[in-house]
XYZ file of C-alpha atoms in Angstrom:
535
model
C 35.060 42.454 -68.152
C 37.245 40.391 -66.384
C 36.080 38.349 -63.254
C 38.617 37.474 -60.223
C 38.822 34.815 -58.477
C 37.747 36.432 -55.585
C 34.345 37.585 -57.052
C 33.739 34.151 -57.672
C 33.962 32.577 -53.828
C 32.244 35.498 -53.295
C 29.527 34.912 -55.462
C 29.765 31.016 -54.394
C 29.610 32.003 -50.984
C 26.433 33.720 -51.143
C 24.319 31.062 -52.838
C 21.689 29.205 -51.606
C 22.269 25.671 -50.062
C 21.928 22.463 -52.324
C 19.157 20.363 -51.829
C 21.020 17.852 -50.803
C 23.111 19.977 -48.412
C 19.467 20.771 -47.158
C 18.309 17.129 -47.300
C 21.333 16.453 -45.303
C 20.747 18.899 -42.141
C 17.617 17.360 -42.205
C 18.931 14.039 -41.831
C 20.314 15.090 -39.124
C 17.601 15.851 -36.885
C 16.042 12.704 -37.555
C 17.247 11.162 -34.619
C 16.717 14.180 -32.060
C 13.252 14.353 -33.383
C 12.864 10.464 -33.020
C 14.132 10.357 -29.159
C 10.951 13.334 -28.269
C 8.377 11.340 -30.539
C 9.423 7.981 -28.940
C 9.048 9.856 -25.488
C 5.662 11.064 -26.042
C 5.123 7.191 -27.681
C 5.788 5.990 -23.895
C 3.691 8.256 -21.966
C 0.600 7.402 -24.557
C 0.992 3.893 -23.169
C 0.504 5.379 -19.635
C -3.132 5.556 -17.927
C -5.878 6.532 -18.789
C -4.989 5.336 -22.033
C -4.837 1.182 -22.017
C -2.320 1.126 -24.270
C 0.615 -0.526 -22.280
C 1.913 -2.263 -25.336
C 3.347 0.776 -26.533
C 5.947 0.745 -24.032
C 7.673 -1.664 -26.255
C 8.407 0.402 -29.948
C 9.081 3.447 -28.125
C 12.257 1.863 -26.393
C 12.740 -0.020 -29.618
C 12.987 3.322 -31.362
C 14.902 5.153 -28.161
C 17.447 2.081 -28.574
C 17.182 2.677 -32.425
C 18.677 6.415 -32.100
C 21.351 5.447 -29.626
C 23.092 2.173 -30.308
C 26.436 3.007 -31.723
C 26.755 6.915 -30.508
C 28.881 8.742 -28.074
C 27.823 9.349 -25.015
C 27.606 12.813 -25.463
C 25.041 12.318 -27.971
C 23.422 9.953 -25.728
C 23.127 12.406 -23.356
C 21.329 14.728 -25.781
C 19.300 12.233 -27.153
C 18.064 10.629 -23.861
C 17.218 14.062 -22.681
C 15.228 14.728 -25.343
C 13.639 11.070 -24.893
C 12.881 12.390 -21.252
C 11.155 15.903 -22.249
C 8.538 13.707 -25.039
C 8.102 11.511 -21.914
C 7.566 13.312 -18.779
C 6.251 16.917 -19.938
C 2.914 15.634 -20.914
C 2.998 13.087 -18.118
C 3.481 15.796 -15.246
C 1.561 18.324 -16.175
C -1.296 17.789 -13.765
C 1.754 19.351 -11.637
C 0.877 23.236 -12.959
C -3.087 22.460 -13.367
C -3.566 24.633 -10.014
C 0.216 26.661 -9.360
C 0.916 27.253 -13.435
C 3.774 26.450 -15.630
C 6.467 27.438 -13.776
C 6.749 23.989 -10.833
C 5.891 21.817 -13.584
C 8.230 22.998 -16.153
C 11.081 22.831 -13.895
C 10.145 19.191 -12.235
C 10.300 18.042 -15.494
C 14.029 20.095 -16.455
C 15.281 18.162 -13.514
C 13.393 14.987 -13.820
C 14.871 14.759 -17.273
C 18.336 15.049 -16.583
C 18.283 11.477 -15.091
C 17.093 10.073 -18.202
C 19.792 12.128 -20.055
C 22.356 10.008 -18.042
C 20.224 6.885 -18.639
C 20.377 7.834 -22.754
C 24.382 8.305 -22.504
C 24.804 5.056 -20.418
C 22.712 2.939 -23.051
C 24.063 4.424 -26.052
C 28.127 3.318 -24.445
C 26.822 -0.258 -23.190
C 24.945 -0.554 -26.954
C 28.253 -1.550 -28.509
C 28.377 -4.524 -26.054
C 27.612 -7.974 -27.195
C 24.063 -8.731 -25.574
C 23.274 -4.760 -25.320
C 19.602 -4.961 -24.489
C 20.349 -6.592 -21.272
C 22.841 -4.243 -20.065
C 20.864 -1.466 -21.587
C 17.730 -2.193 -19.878
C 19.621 -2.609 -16.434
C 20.928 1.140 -17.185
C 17.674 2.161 -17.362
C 16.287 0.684 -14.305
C 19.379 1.843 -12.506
C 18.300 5.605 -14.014
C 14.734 4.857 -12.001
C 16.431 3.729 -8.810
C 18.263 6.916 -8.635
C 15.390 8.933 -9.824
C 13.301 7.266 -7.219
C 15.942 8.770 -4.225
C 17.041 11.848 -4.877
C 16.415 14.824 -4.933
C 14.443 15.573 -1.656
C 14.216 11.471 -1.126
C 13.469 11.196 -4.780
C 10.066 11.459 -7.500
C 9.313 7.703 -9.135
C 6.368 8.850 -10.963
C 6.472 7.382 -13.970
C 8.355 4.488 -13.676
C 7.973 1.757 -16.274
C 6.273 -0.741 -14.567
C 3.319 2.307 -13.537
C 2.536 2.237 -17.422
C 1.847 -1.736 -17.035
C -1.140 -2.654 -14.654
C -3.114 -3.632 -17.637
C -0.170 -5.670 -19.673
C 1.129 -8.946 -19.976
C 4.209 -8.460 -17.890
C 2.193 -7.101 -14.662
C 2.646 -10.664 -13.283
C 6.036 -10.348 -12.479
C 5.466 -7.425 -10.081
C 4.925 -10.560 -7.918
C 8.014 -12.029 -9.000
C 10.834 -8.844 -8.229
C 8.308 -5.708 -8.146
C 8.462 -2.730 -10.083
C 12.166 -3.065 -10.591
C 11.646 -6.493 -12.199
C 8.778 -5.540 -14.256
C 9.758 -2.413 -16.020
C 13.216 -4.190 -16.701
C 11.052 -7.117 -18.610
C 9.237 -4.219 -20.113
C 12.574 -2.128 -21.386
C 14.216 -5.517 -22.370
C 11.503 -6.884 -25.075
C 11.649 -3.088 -25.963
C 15.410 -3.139 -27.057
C 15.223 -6.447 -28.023
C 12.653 -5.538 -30.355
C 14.869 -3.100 -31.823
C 17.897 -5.537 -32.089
C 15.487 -7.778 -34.170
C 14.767 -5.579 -36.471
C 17.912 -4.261 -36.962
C 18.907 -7.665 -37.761
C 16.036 -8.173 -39.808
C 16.711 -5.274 -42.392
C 20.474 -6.442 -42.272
C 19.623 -9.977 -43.870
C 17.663 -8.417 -46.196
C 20.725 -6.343 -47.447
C 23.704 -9.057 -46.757
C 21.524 -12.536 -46.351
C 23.977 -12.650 -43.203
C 23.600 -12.395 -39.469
C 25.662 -13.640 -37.224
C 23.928 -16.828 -34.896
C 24.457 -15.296 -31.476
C 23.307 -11.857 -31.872
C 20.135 -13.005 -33.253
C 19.323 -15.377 -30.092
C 20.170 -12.296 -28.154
C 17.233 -10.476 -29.786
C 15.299 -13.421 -29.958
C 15.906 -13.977 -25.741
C 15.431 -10.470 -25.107
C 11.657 -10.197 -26.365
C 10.780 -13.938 -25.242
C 12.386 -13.983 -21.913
C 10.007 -11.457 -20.298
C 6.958 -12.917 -22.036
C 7.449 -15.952 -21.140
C 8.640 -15.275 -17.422
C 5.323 -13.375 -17.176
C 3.085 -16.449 -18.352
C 5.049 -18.341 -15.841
C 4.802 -15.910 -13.067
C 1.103 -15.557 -13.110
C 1.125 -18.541 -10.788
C 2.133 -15.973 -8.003
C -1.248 -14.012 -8.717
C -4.098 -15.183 -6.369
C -7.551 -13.225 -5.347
C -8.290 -15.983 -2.886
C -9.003 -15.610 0.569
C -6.173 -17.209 3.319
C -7.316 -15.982 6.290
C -10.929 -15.082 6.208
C -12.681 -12.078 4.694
C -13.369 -8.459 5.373
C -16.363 -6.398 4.168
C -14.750 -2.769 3.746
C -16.630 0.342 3.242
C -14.733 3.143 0.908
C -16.211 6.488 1.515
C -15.871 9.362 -1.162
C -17.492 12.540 0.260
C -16.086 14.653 -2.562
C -15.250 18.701 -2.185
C -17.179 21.357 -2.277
C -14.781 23.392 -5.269
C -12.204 22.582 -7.372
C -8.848 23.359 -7.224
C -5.821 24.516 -3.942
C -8.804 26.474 -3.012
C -11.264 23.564 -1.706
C -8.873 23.660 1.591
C -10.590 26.886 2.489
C -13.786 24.767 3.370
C -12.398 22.461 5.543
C -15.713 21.877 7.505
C -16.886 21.393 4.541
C -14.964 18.632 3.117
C -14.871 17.138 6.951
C -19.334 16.906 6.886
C -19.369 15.621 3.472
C -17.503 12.470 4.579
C -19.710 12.077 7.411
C -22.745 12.846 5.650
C -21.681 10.376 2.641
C -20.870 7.643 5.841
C -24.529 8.295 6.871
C -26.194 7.907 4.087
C -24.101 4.796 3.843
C -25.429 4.024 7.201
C -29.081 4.372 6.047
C -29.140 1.838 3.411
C -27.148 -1.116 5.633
C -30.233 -0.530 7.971
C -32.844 -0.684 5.098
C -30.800 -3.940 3.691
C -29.810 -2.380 0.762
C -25.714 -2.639 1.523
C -23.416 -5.028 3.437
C -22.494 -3.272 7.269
C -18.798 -3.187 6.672
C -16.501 -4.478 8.856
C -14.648 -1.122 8.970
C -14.775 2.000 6.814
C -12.227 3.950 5.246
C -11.970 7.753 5.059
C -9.814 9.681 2.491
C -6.771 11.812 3.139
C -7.177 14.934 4.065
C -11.153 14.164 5.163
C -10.824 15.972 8.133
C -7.906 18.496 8.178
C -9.395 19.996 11.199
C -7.688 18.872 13.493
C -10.156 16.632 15.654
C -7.865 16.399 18.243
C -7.785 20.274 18.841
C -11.385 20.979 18.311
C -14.026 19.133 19.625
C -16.547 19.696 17.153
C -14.472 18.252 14.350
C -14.222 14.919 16.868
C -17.901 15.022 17.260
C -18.582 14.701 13.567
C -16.578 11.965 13.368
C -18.151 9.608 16.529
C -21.327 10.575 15.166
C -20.453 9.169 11.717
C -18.832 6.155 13.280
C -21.807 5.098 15.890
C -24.058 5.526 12.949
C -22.393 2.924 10.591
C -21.435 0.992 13.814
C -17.823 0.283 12.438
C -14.440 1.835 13.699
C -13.613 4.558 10.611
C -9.669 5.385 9.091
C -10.120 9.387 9.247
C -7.478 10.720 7.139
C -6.494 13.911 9.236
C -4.025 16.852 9.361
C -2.566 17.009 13.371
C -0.491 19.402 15.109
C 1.360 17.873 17.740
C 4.314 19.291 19.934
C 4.464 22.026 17.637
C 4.459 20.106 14.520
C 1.976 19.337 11.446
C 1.425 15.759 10.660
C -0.430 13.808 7.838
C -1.984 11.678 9.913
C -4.797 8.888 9.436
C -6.474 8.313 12.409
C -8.557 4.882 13.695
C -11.631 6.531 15.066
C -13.860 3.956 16.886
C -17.533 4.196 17.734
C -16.933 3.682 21.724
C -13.152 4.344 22.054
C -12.537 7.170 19.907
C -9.329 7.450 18.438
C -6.866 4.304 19.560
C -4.366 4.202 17.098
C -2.724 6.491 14.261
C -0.499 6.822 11.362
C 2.212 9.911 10.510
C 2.288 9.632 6.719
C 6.392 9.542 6.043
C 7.145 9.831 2.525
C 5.539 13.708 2.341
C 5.718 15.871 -0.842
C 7.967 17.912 -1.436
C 6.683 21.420 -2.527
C 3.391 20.219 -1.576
C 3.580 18.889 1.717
C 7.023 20.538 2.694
C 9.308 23.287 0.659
C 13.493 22.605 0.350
C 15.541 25.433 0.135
C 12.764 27.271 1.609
C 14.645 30.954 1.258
C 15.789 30.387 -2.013
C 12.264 29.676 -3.540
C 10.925 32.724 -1.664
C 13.356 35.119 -3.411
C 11.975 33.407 -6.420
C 8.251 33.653 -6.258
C 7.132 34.781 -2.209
C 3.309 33.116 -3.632
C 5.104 29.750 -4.082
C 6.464 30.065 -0.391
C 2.648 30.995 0.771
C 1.195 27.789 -0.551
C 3.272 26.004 1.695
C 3.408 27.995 5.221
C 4.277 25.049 7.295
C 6.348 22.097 6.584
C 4.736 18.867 7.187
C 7.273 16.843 9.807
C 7.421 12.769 8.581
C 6.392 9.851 10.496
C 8.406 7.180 11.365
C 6.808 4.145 11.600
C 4.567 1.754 9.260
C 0.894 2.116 10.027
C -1.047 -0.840 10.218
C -4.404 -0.501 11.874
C -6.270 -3.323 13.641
C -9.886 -3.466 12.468
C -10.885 -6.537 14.473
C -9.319 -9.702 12.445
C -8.317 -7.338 9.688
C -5.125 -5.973 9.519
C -4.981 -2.821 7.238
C -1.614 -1.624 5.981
C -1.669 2.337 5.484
C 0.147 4.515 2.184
C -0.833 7.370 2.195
C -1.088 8.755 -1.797
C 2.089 10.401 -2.680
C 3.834 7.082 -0.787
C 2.245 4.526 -2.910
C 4.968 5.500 -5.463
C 7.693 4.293 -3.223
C 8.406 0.654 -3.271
C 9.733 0.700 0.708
C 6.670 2.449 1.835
C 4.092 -0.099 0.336
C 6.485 -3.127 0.996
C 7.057 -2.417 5.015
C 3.145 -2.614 5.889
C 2.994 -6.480 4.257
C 5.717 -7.235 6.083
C 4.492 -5.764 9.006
C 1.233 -8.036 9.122
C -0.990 -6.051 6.467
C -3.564 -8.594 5.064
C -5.427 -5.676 2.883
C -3.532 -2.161 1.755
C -5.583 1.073 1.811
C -4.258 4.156 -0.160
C -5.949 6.931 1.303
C -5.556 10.528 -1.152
C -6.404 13.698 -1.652
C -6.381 14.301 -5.497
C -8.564 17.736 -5.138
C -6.110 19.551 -6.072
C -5.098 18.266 -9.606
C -8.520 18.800 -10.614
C -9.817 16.303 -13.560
C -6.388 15.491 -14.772
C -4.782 12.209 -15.245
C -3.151 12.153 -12.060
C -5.821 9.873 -10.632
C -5.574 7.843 -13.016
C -1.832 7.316 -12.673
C -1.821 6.747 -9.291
C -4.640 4.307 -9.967
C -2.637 2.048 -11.943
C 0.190 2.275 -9.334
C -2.189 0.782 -6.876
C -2.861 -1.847 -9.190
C 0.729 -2.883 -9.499
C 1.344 -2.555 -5.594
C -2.080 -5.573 -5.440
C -0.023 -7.633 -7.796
C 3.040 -7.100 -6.145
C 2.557 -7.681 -2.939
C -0.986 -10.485 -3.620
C -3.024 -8.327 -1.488
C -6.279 -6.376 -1.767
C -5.787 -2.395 -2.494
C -8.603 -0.153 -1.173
C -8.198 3.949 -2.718
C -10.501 6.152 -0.704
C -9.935 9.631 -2.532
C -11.842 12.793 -1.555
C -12.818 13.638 -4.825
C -12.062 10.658 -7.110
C -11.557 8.105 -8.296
C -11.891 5.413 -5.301
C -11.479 2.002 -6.317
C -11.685 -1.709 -4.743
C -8.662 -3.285 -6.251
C -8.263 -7.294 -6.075
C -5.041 -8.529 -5.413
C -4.831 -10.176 -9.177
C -5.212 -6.280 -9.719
C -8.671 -6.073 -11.088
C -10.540 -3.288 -10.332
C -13.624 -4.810 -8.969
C -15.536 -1.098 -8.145
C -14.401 2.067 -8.391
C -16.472 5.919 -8.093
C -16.418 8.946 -11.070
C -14.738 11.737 -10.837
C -16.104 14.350 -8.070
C -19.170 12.834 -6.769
C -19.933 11.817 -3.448
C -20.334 7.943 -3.504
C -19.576 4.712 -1.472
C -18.017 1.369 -2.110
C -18.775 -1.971 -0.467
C -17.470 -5.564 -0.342
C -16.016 -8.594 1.071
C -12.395 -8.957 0.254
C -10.145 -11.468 1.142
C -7.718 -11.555 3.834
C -4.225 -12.949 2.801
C -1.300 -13.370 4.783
C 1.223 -15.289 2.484
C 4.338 -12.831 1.030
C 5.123 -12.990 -2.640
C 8.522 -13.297 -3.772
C 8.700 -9.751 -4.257
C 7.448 -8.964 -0.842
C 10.390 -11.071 0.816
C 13.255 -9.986 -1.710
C 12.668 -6.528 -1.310
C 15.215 -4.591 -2.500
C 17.525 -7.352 -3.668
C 16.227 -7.556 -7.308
C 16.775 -3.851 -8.146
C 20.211 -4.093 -6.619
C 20.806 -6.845 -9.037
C 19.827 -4.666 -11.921
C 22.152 -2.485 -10.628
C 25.170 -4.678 -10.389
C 24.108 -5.493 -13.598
C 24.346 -2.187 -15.023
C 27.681 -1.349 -13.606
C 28.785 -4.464 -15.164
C 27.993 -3.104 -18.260
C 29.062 0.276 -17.613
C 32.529 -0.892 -16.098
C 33.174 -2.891 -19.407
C 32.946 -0.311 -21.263
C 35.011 2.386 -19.539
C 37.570 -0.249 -18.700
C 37.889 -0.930 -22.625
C 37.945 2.512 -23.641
C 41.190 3.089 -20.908
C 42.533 -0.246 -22.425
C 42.657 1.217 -25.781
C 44.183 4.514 -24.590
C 46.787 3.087 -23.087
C 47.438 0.872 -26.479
C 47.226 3.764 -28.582
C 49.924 5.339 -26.196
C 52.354 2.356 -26.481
């Protein structure tokens, strides 16, 4: 029998791969599986979980998979990064509305740290690559922090830190300059032990690139030893005792805004019972007291029974009251917290102005209807923004007011400080994300905003957690989880402004210059070679 050639390929052809052809498409995926484990690596260091220091080897392995690649693999890789980060750090999005918002925050979300992946993995063939690498990244927050729909920062860096060593330098340049120290001594601890398993193979690194990795993980250490000279809990101008009232809900869930009343006498019973044990001696009388968002979203304006539940709550703790209130006003629905005092009334207010998109407002209104009409029901009217910084005067106090959703945004915590806020209050509404982490993230952002800006941070939340934050950004009481409860204590007042508070913006356009630098060296290389391949 005679066998052609043909038969053969054939044959060869239709044989099972090698194992080390196998071995090798493994290899492969090595790195795409090591950008979504490092991911999930960063959001593990996020609250609840105290675990900060993790931060650091999932950049070193995110810088691991991309130093030295194209930028389309970058791109790939860093999107990948993003999915292991931000899908298990959002989902408290879909705990109420299902899969389908949460799923595609996080497609979009995710696309920014795509570009971030592509912009590290060109700038990693730079000499000194963690710095421009870390700038990229923090250049990939500032955008993610403004657009779309005037942007989504959750889960910035610095969020992950209020229980590090870097939190300190929130005082020195604010989140900006605290997640870059974070990302830094993150790739630098990559660079180091790249150049560590080098000597062991070639006894031979080169001088300079190993005081780059050295600078880049002592740098930020060291800068936030230094900086914790910025962190005082001591009082400038006097003290306040503050009441923080938790009333709680009456269900779980998008459905607890069916009992409004409900939610509206819990506060005032909770302020009552409050009221009872100042006269028996047992608490403090507070100075002023601070409701919730959303405590009363009758409007009390509109309906005179809502207003007389709050004046009766107010004359019987015998301190003006923050009522955190939805108001309909020429037409249009406002977020509003409310100064409610026990013989005036209501003298001044607040329009909340960074509001939620798909929450608090819907974009592309139309479009999402065609979509899913139940998604367009949630959200009948459009909340209408504010323009101005609330700060309420409660006597000698002055209380700086941002409201949940805005304590992500640098601009919107920043502008009551520098407006005269001695004490911040974060008034939310976290009823609706039931008992997921979400609290607990937005916790720890309030702790970075006390550091930042040296100031007390009250959270009154209608269902929990409410916390008394010092401005050194210990958490000095705080509530459970859906209970009703009350907090009491003397803060201090402080009126100084950390560097932070008067740069402002300046640092994280820095970090941006920075990154551009990087970014515009290499581009303007790569077109430098072109053209000397063309000659």
């Amino acid at each position: 029998m005679t066998v052609t050639a043909t038969s053969v390929d054939r044959q060869d052809q239709q044989e099972p791969p090698t194992a080390p052809a196998r071995g090798a498409r493994l290899l492969r995926l090595v790195p795409a599986a090591t950008a979504a484990l490092s991911g999930v690596l960063l959001y593990i260091s996020f609250p609840p979980r105290t675990l900060w220091w993790l931060a650091l080897p999932a950049f070193a392995l995110f810088g691991w998979v991309l130093r030295g690649r194209g930028w389309k693999a970058g791109l790939g890789l860093g999107y990948l990064f993003g999915l292991g980060f931000l899908l298990p750090l959002l989902v408290w999005t879909g705990v109420e509305v299902g899969p389908g918002p949460w799923i595609a925050l996080v497609v979009i979300e995710a696309v920014f740290v795509a570009l971030v992946g592509a912009g590290v993995a060109a700038v990693s063939k730079l000499p000194a690559w963690p710095v421009w690498a870390a700038a990229v990244w923090i250049a990939g927050e500032a955008a993610r922090a403004r657009v779309p729909f005037r942007g989504f920062p959750w889960g910035k860096i610095a969020f992950g830190q209020a229980d590090g060593v870097f939190l300190p330098l929130a005082a020195l340049g604010g989140t900006p300059v605290l997640g870059f120290a974070v990302v830094l001594c993150g790739f630098g601890l990559c660079e180091a032990v790249r150049l560590g398993l080098r000597w062991r193979r070639t006894r031979a690194v080169r001088r300079s690139a190993a005081a780059v990795a050295l600078i880049s993980m002592a740098v930020p250490v060291l800068s936030a030893v230094a900086a914790r000279s910025l962190v005082s809990d001591k009082a400038e101008t006097g003290t306040a005792t503050v009441a923080v009232i938790q009333g709680n809900v009456p269900r779980l869930g998008l459905d607890f805004n069916s009992q409004r009343r409900a939610v509206l006498d819990y506060h005032a019973r909770e302020t009552e019972r409050l009221a009872a044990e100042v006269k028996a001696g047992k608490k403090a009388q507070p100075d002023f007291v601070l409701w919730p968002e959303n405590s009363s979203d009758i409007d009390p304006f509109a309906n005179p029974d809502a207003s007389a539940v709050i004046e009766q709550a107010a004359e019987a703790i015998g301190a003006p009251i923050s009522v955190g209130g939805v108001v309909e006003r020429d037409g249009k629905l406002y977020n509003e917290q409310i100064l409610w005092d026990p013989e005036k009334g209501a003298t001044q207010t607040y329009d909340k102005r960074q509001v939620q998109p798909f929450g608090e407002f819907l974009p592309m209104r139309s479009l999402i209807g065609a979509i899913n009409d139940e998604w367009t029901s949630m959200v009948r009217q459009d909340f209408s923004r504010g323009s101005e910084p609330g700060v309420f005067d409660f006597g000698d106090a002055k209380v700086g007011l941002a409201t949940c959703y805005e304590a992500a945004f640098d601009w919107a915590v920043r502008d009551t400080v520098t407006h005269g806020a001695q004490i911040i209050s974060v008034p939310s509404n976290n009823a609706t994300f039931d008992r997921s982490e979400m609290t607990y993230q937005q916790l720890a952002m309030s702790r970075v905003r006390a550091v930042e800006h040296s100031r007390t941070v009250t959270v009154p939340v209608t269902s929990g957690v409410s916390a008394i934050i010092m401005p050194d950004g210990e958490i000095t009481q705080k509530t459970g989880m859906f209970v009703a409860d009350s907090l009491v204590q003397k803060v201090p007042l402080r009126s100084s402004e950390t560097p932070a508070t008067k740069l402002g913006i300046l640092p994280e356009i820095a970090l941006l210059i920075v990154a551009a630098g990087g970014l515009g060296w290499v581009i303007g290389a790569g077109m430098r070679g072109r053209r000397a391949g063309g000659v």
